Short mmCIF file of C-alpha atoms in Angstrom, two decimals:
data_model
loop_
_atom_site.label_atom_id
_atom_site.label_comp_id
_atom_site.label_asym_id
_atom_site.label_seq_id
_atom_site.Cartn_x
_atom_site.Cartn_y
_atom_site.Cartn_z
CA MET A 122 302.03 146.97 122.24
CA GLU A 123 304.58 148.99 120.33
CA GLU A 124 303.78 147.28 117.36
CA LYS A 125 300.42 148.85 117.37
CA ALA A 126 301.45 152.33 118.51
CA THR A 127 304.40 152.18 115.57
CA SER A 128 302.06 151.28 112.92
CA MET A 129 299.53 154.03 113.80
CA VAL A 130 302.74 156.67 113.35
CA PRO A 131 302.21 156.69 109.23
CA VAL A 132 298.72 157.32 109.64
CA GLU A 133 299.41 160.05 111.64
CA GLU A 134 301.91 161.47 109.37
CA LYS A 135 299.52 160.91 106.42
CA ILE A 136 296.81 162.79 108.63
CA LYS A 137 299.05 165.80 109.21
CA VAL A 138 300.48 166.39 105.36
CA ILE A 139 296.78 165.79 104.60
CA ASN A 140 296.26 168.63 106.86
CA SER A 141 298.76 170.84 105.60
CA ASN A 142 298.61 170.40 101.73
CA GLU A 143 294.52 171.12 102.74
CA LYS A 144 295.39 174.08 103.77
CA GLN A 145 297.96 175.54 101.22
CA ARG A 146 295.40 174.18 98.63
CA LEU A 147 292.68 175.85 100.91
CA ALA A 148 294.99 179.79 100.78
CA ARG A 149 295.40 179.12 96.86
CA GLN A 150 291.86 178.53 96.66
CA LYS A 151 290.80 182.35 98.61
CA GLU A 152 293.89 183.51 96.20
CA ILE A 153 291.59 182.32 93.05
CA LEU A 154 288.83 183.33 94.34
CA THR A 155 289.57 186.65 94.83
CA ASP A 156 291.82 187.13 91.79
CA PHE A 157 289.09 185.36 90.02
CA THR A 158 285.73 188.06 91.30
CA ARG A 159 288.10 190.78 90.57
CA GLN A 160 288.95 189.99 86.79
CA GLU A 161 285.07 189.25 86.61
CA ALA A 162 284.41 192.74 88.28
CA ALA A 163 287.17 193.93 85.78
CA VAL A 164 285.08 192.09 82.78
CA SER A 165 282.08 193.69 84.02
CA GLN A 166 283.02 196.71 84.09
CA LEU A 167 285.19 196.49 80.47
CA LYS A 168 281.49 194.94 79.23
CA GLN A 169 279.61 198.08 80.76
CA ASP A 170 282.52 200.26 79.25
CA ILE A 171 282.09 198.67 75.66
CA SER A 172 278.39 199.32 76.05
CA ASN A 173 277.94 202.52 76.87
CA ILE A 174 280.47 203.52 74.11
CA ASP A 175 278.15 201.28 71.96
CA LYS A 176 275.26 202.83 73.21
CA ALA A 177 277.17 206.12 73.04
CA VAL A 178 278.52 205.62 69.45
CA GLU A 179 275.01 204.55 67.65
CA GLN A 180 273.06 207.44 70.07
CA PHE A 181 275.95 210.36 68.82
CA GLU A 182 275.16 208.70 65.13
CA GLU A 183 271.93 208.99 65.26
CA GLN A 184 271.75 212.39 66.86
CA GLN A 185 273.93 213.66 63.32
CA GLN A 186 271.44 211.92 61.30
CA HIS A 187 268.48 213.28 62.82
CA SER A 188 270.08 217.14 63.21
CA SER A 189 271.49 216.57 59.02
CA ARG A 190 268.21 215.34 58.38
CA GLU A 191 266.47 218.24 59.69
CA SER A 192 268.91 221.43 59.31
CA GLY A 193 269.99 219.80 55.51
CA ILE A 194 272.95 220.37 56.04
CA SER A 195 275.40 217.55 55.01
CA LEU A 196 279.08 217.20 56.42
CA SER A 197 281.97 218.25 54.11
CA GLU A 198 284.64 216.36 53.17
CA ALA A 199 286.98 216.98 55.88
CA ASP A 200 284.27 216.65 58.60
CA LEU A 201 283.94 212.96 56.95
CA GLN A 202 287.67 212.35 57.08
CA GLU A 203 287.46 213.88 60.87
CA TYR A 204 284.75 211.61 61.69
CA SER A 205 286.70 208.37 59.52
CA ARG A 206 289.77 209.43 62.04
CA LEU A 207 287.83 209.30 64.85
CA LYS A 208 285.96 205.59 64.43
CA GLU A 209 289.06 204.65 63.72
CA ILE A 210 290.65 205.46 67.11
CA PHE A 211 287.77 203.87 68.66
CA ASN A 212 287.31 201.20 66.91
CA ARG A 213 291.47 200.89 67.57
CA GLN A 214 291.01 201.46 70.42
CA ALA A 215 287.37 199.20 71.29
CA ALA A 216 289.91 196.55 69.59
CA LYS A 217 292.26 196.96 72.30
CA GLU A 218 289.46 196.67 75.07
CA ASN A 219 288.08 193.59 73.35
CA GLY A 220 291.30 192.21 72.87
CA ARG A 221 291.96 192.73 77.30
CA LEU A 222 288.63 191.56 77.91
CA ASP A 223 289.42 187.84 75.51
CA ASN A 224 292.59 188.01 77.42
CA LEU A 225 290.39 188.66 80.55
CA LEU A 226 287.86 185.32 79.93
CA ARG A 227 290.27 183.38 78.99
CA GLN A 228 291.89 183.86 82.44
CA LYS A 229 288.71 183.48 84.19
CA ARG A 230 287.96 179.80 82.09
CA THR A 231 291.47 179.31 84.01
CA ASP A 232 290.80 180.03 87.31
CA GLU A 233 287.47 178.42 87.07
CA ASP A 234 289.25 175.49 85.61
CA SER A 235 291.48 175.80 88.43
CA LEU A 236 289.08 176.41 90.79
CA SER A 237 286.95 173.29 89.90
CA THR A 238 290.56 171.09 90.06
CA PHE A 239 291.30 172.36 93.56
CA ARG A 240 287.86 171.70 95.15
CA SER A 241 287.68 168.25 93.64
CA LYS A 242 291.47 167.50 95.10
CA ILE A 243 290.12 169.04 98.66
CA ASP A 244 286.65 167.02 98.25
CA GLU A 245 289.58 164.05 97.92
CA TYR A 246 291.32 165.08 100.75
CA ARG A 247 289.35 165.15 102.74
CA LYS A 248 287.28 162.23 102.37
CA GLN A 249 291.28 160.62 102.30
CA LYS A 250 291.23 162.42 105.66
CA ALA A 251 287.63 161.18 106.58
CA ARG A 252 288.92 157.13 106.09
CA LEU A 253 292.34 157.94 108.15
CA GLU A 254 290.16 159.66 110.70
CA GLU A 255 288.22 156.12 111.04
CA GLU A 256 291.42 154.10 110.74
CA ILE A 257 293.39 156.12 113.23
CA VAL A 258 290.12 155.13 116.05
CA ASP A 259 289.78 151.24 115.03
CA LEU A 260 293.42 151.04 115.63
CA THR A 261 293.28 152.84 118.81
CA ALA A 262 290.66 150.46 119.63
CA ARG A 263 292.77 147.92 118.40
CA HIS A 264 295.69 149.03 120.39
CA ASP A 265 293.78 149.64 123.64
CA GLN A 266 292.20 146.37 123.56
CA THR A 267 296.06 144.40 122.95
CA SER A 268 297.15 146.70 125.52
CA ALA A 269 294.33 145.81 127.78
CA ARG A 270 295.11 141.99 126.59
CA ILE A 271 299.33 142.66 127.47
CA ASN A 272 298.43 144.03 130.72
CA HIS A 273 296.36 141.37 131.69
CA ASP A 274 298.61 138.93 130.15
CA LEU A 275 301.82 140.93 132.20
CA GLN A 276 299.94 140.28 135.68
CA ASP A 277 299.07 136.37 134.77
CA LEU A 278 302.56 136.05 133.78
CA ALA A 279 303.89 137.71 137.03
CA SER A 280 301.26 135.55 138.93
CA LYS A 281 302.90 132.60 137.22
CA LYS A 282 306.54 133.40 138.01
CA GLN A 283 305.28 133.56 141.53
CA GLN A 284 303.42 130.42 141.24
CA LEU A 285 306.96 128.72 140.64
CA ASN A 286 308.87 130.53 142.54
CA ASP A 287 306.74 129.06 145.39
CA ILE A 288 307.14 125.54 144.04
CA VAL A 289 310.52 125.63 143.61
CA SER A 290 311.39 127.10 147.02
CA GLU A 291 309.06 124.22 148.12
CA ARG A 292 311.00 121.91 145.99
CA LEU A 293 314.20 122.69 147.88
CA GLN A 294 312.83 122.74 150.72
CA GLN A 295 311.86 119.17 150.68
CA MET A 296 315.08 118.31 148.80
CA ALA A 297 317.02 119.71 151.42
CA GLU A 298 314.57 118.07 154.05
CA GLU A 299 314.95 114.84 151.89
CA GLN A 300 318.29 114.96 152.22
CA GLU A 301 318.74 115.48 155.82
CA ILE A 302 316.75 112.71 155.96
CA ASN A 303 318.78 109.78 153.91
CA GLU A 304 321.51 111.36 155.63
CA LYS A 305 320.10 110.39 158.94
CA LEU A 306 318.86 107.27 157.56
CA GLN A 307 322.47 106.74 155.84
CA LYS A 308 323.90 106.86 159.23
CA CYS A 309 321.54 104.68 161.51
CA VAL A 310 322.21 102.07 158.30
CA ASN A 311 326.09 102.33 158.36
CA GLU A 312 325.63 102.12 162.17
CA LEU A 313 323.33 99.18 161.72
CA ILE A 314 326.04 97.67 159.70
CA ASP A 315 328.68 98.66 162.37
CA VAL A 316 326.74 97.52 164.75
CA ASN A 317 325.85 93.71 162.86
CA ALA A 318 329.78 93.84 162.16
CA ASP A 319 330.88 94.39 165.79
CA ARG A 320 328.48 91.59 166.46
CA ARG A 321 329.67 89.53 164.28
CA GLU A 322 332.90 90.60 165.16
CA SER A 323 332.18 89.68 168.27
CA GLU A 324 330.48 86.41 167.54
CA ARG A 325 333.62 85.26 165.38
CA GLU A 326 335.72 86.28 168.66
CA LEU A 327 333.96 84.36 171.02
CA ARG A 328 333.86 81.02 168.91
CA LEU A 329 337.71 81.54 168.16
CA LYS A 330 338.09 81.93 171.90
CA GLU A 331 335.93 78.90 172.49
CA THR A 332 337.65 76.82 169.32
CA ILE A 333 341.54 77.92 170.99
CA SER A 334 340.92 77.35 174.75
CA SER A 335 338.71 73.34 173.38
CA LEU A 336 341.93 73.14 171.40
CA LYS A 337 344.95 74.24 174.46
CA ARG A 338 342.68 71.80 176.75
CA LEU A 339 342.35 68.72 174.24
CA ILE A 340 345.77 68.90 172.55
CA PRO A 341 348.93 69.93 174.26
CA GLY A 342 351.80 72.54 172.29
CA VAL A 343 348.92 74.87 171.58
CA ARG A 344 350.70 78.24 172.74
CA GLY A 345 347.30 80.76 171.48
CA ARG A 346 346.98 83.25 169.56
CA VAL A 347 349.27 85.83 167.95
CA SER A 348 347.51 88.95 169.33
CA ASP A 349 347.30 86.91 172.60
CA LEU A 350 351.14 86.20 173.12
CA CYS A 351 352.32 89.90 172.62
CA LYS A 352 351.52 93.36 173.45
CA PRO A 353 353.05 96.79 172.55
CA LYS A 354 355.15 98.22 174.65
CA GLN A 355 353.75 101.30 174.76
CA ARG A 356 350.24 102.32 173.36
CA LYS A 357 351.69 104.46 170.83
CA TYR A 358 352.80 101.19 168.95
CA GLU A 359 349.44 99.73 168.90
CA THR A 360 347.95 100.64 165.60
CA ALA A 361 351.44 100.11 164.18
CA MET A 362 351.72 96.64 165.65
CA ILE A 363 348.30 95.35 164.53
CA THR A 364 348.62 96.40 161.11
CA VAL A 365 351.79 94.32 161.05
CA LEU A 366 350.79 91.46 162.44
CA GLY A 367 348.32 91.73 159.46
CA ARG A 368 346.57 88.52 158.86
CA ASN A 369 348.69 86.47 161.54
CA ILE A 370 347.22 88.28 163.71
CA ASP A 371 344.74 85.49 164.83
CA ALA A 372 347.72 82.81 163.57
CA VAL A 373 347.86 80.16 166.14
CA VAL A 374 351.17 79.14 167.49
CA VAL A 375 351.49 75.50 168.32
CA ASP A 376 355.07 73.54 169.03
CA THR A 377 355.18 71.53 166.40
CA GLN A 378 354.29 70.03 163.09
CA LYS A 379 352.21 67.87 164.95
CA THR A 380 349.97 69.79 167.02
CA ALA A 381 349.25 71.93 163.97
CA SER A 382 347.66 68.98 161.97
CA ASP A 383 346.31 67.60 165.06
CA CYS A 384 344.72 70.88 165.64
CA ILE A 385 343.52 70.90 161.64
CA THR A 386 341.90 67.27 161.95
CA TYR A 387 340.04 68.29 165.27
CA LEU A 388 338.70 71.54 163.80
CA ARG A 389 337.90 69.74 160.50
CA GLU A 390 335.77 67.05 162.54
CA GLN A 391 333.97 69.77 164.60
CA ARG A 392 333.33 71.65 161.56
CA ALA A 393 334.48 74.52 164.12
CA GLY A 394 336.09 76.72 161.12
CA ILE A 395 339.87 77.13 159.23
CA SER A 396 342.59 78.71 161.29
CA THR A 397 346.43 79.33 160.10
CA PHE A 398 349.14 77.55 162.34
CA ILE A 399 352.97 78.52 162.59
CA PRO A 400 354.83 75.60 164.18
CA LEU A 401 357.98 76.91 166.38
CA ASP A 402 359.68 73.93 165.34
CA SER A 403 359.40 74.25 161.42
CA VAL A 404 358.74 77.41 160.65
CA ILE A 405 360.76 79.34 158.31
CA ILE A 406 362.03 82.06 158.81
CA LYS A 407 364.32 85.59 157.29
CA PRO A 408 367.06 86.76 158.82
CA ILE A 409 366.52 89.89 160.45
CA SER A 410 368.87 92.71 159.60
CA THR A 411 370.67 94.44 162.58
CA SER A 412 371.83 96.71 160.50
CA LEU A 413 368.03 98.35 160.51
CA ARG A 414 368.80 98.99 164.91
CA GLY A 415 369.42 102.39 165.53
CA MET A 416 369.50 103.58 161.70
CA HIS A 417 367.59 106.72 163.19
CA LYS A 418 366.27 107.56 166.32
CA GLN A 419 362.46 107.85 164.68
CA MET A 420 362.70 104.46 163.53
CA ARG A 421 362.95 100.98 165.15
CA LEU A 422 362.70 97.57 163.81
CA ALA A 423 358.37 96.29 164.92
CA ILE A 424 359.81 93.37 166.86
CA ASP A 425 361.63 95.72 169.07
CA THR A 426 357.97 97.49 169.80
CA ILE A 427 356.42 94.32 171.39
CA ASP A 428 356.84 92.03 174.61
CA PHE A 429 356.66 88.56 174.32
CA ASP A 430 357.40 85.09 175.76
CA PRO A 431 361.43 84.34 175.00
CA SER A 432 360.22 80.55 174.38
CA ASN A 433 357.73 82.33 171.16
CA GLU A 434 359.49 84.11 169.86
CA ARG A 435 359.70 82.50 166.29
CA ALA A 436 356.60 82.99 165.50
CA MET A 437 357.43 86.85 166.82
CA GLN A 438 360.07 86.71 163.92
CA TYR A 439 358.11 84.87 161.85
CA VAL A 440 355.26 88.09 161.57
CA CYS A 441 357.11 90.82 161.93
CA GLY A 442 360.20 89.71 159.42
CA ASN A 443 362.27 93.29 158.75
CA SER A 444 358.98 95.83 159.33
CA VAL A 445 359.93 98.96 161.27
CA VAL A 446 357.93 101.65 163.00
CA CYS A 447 358.39 104.86 161.71
CA ASP A 448 357.12 107.83 163.63
CA ASP A 449 356.09 109.95 160.90
CA LEU A 450 356.17 110.04 156.54
CA ASP A 451 358.92 111.80 156.47
CA VAL A 452 360.90 109.21 158.48
CA ALA A 453 359.65 106.73 156.46
CA LYS A 454 360.55 108.19 153.31
CA TYR A 455 363.96 108.77 154.39
CA ILE A 456 364.68 105.19 154.84
CA ARG A 457 362.58 104.47 151.82
CA TRP A 458 364.13 106.57 149.03
CA ASP A 459 367.13 107.97 150.66
CA ARG A 460 368.92 105.15 152.39
CA GLY A 461 367.67 103.03 149.90
CA ILE A 462 366.50 100.22 152.56
CA ASP A 463 363.81 97.88 150.64
CA ALA A 464 361.93 97.24 154.62
CA LYS A 465 357.96 96.97 154.70
CA GLY A 466 357.50 100.76 157.02
CA LYS A 467 354.66 101.26 159.52
CA MET A 468 354.07 104.24 160.99
CA LYS A 469 352.53 104.88 164.33
CA TYR A 470 348.77 105.80 163.11
CA LYS A 471 349.03 104.27 159.30
CA ASP A 472 350.71 101.70 156.93
CA LEU A 473 353.19 103.03 154.28
CA TYR A 474 353.87 101.34 151.37
#
């Protein structure tokens, strides 16, 4: 729309220039017409004056000739000279007036040519003005059509933007609802996995307990699982104890290597799975570093945090080794890095490696 309006500016400027030129030329034409009229009047007056003089001269000569014939008087030489002098003055004056008349006639012809040229140019400007006015009418109509189309397009664009915003809002709401549903679904899946894991763990635990009970009943010398043969001295050591026991938490403590072999044979025959056995008579125990005791008031040996039957001490020493339990991470760092003790530390609530 702005381009259309801009395109009309040169046309309007042309019309202004044409109108200005037309006014100037009309004013000039008026001046020429006034001058032409004045000169035409002067020419007519001069022609009339010359004609009157010619007539007066002719009349005077005729009267003189007539008087001379009637009176029989002949002009003297002095009269003829005076007559010649007056006639010469008259002829000079007449020639001067004729020259003036010729000048006025030439100026008249020049003004007539200029007037004709001005009239032609005025006609040309009027035609050009008419063409430009028609072009303005056409451009105005096209401008109105374009403006209407642009307004319609702008309204349509606003409508489409509103529709797009509605769609985006609806899609965002759907995505939020979908995310909420997915989160709920994931929560349900996780809960189901936990339930299944707990169920499987419970089933495994039940089968393991039944297997251990069968072993105790059928094979003398079976003491039980490590986790059943010890317990933390305080509740705050429960997490650390589970971490310390690690993969040996379900290991079965037996009195001898032969008992362990008999248990393995039974499990194989009954297809009751596999288990780890710790024979008290042959298990290899690394000596516990007694220097660790009392090194820090917030650190203690893992074996000192659990209660167990003294007859199972070798098994407890095997699974605990030199592991220590620290109250917090700073104590564990101090023991490992500041004191340079290469011991496996367990915090009350999480491992430290």
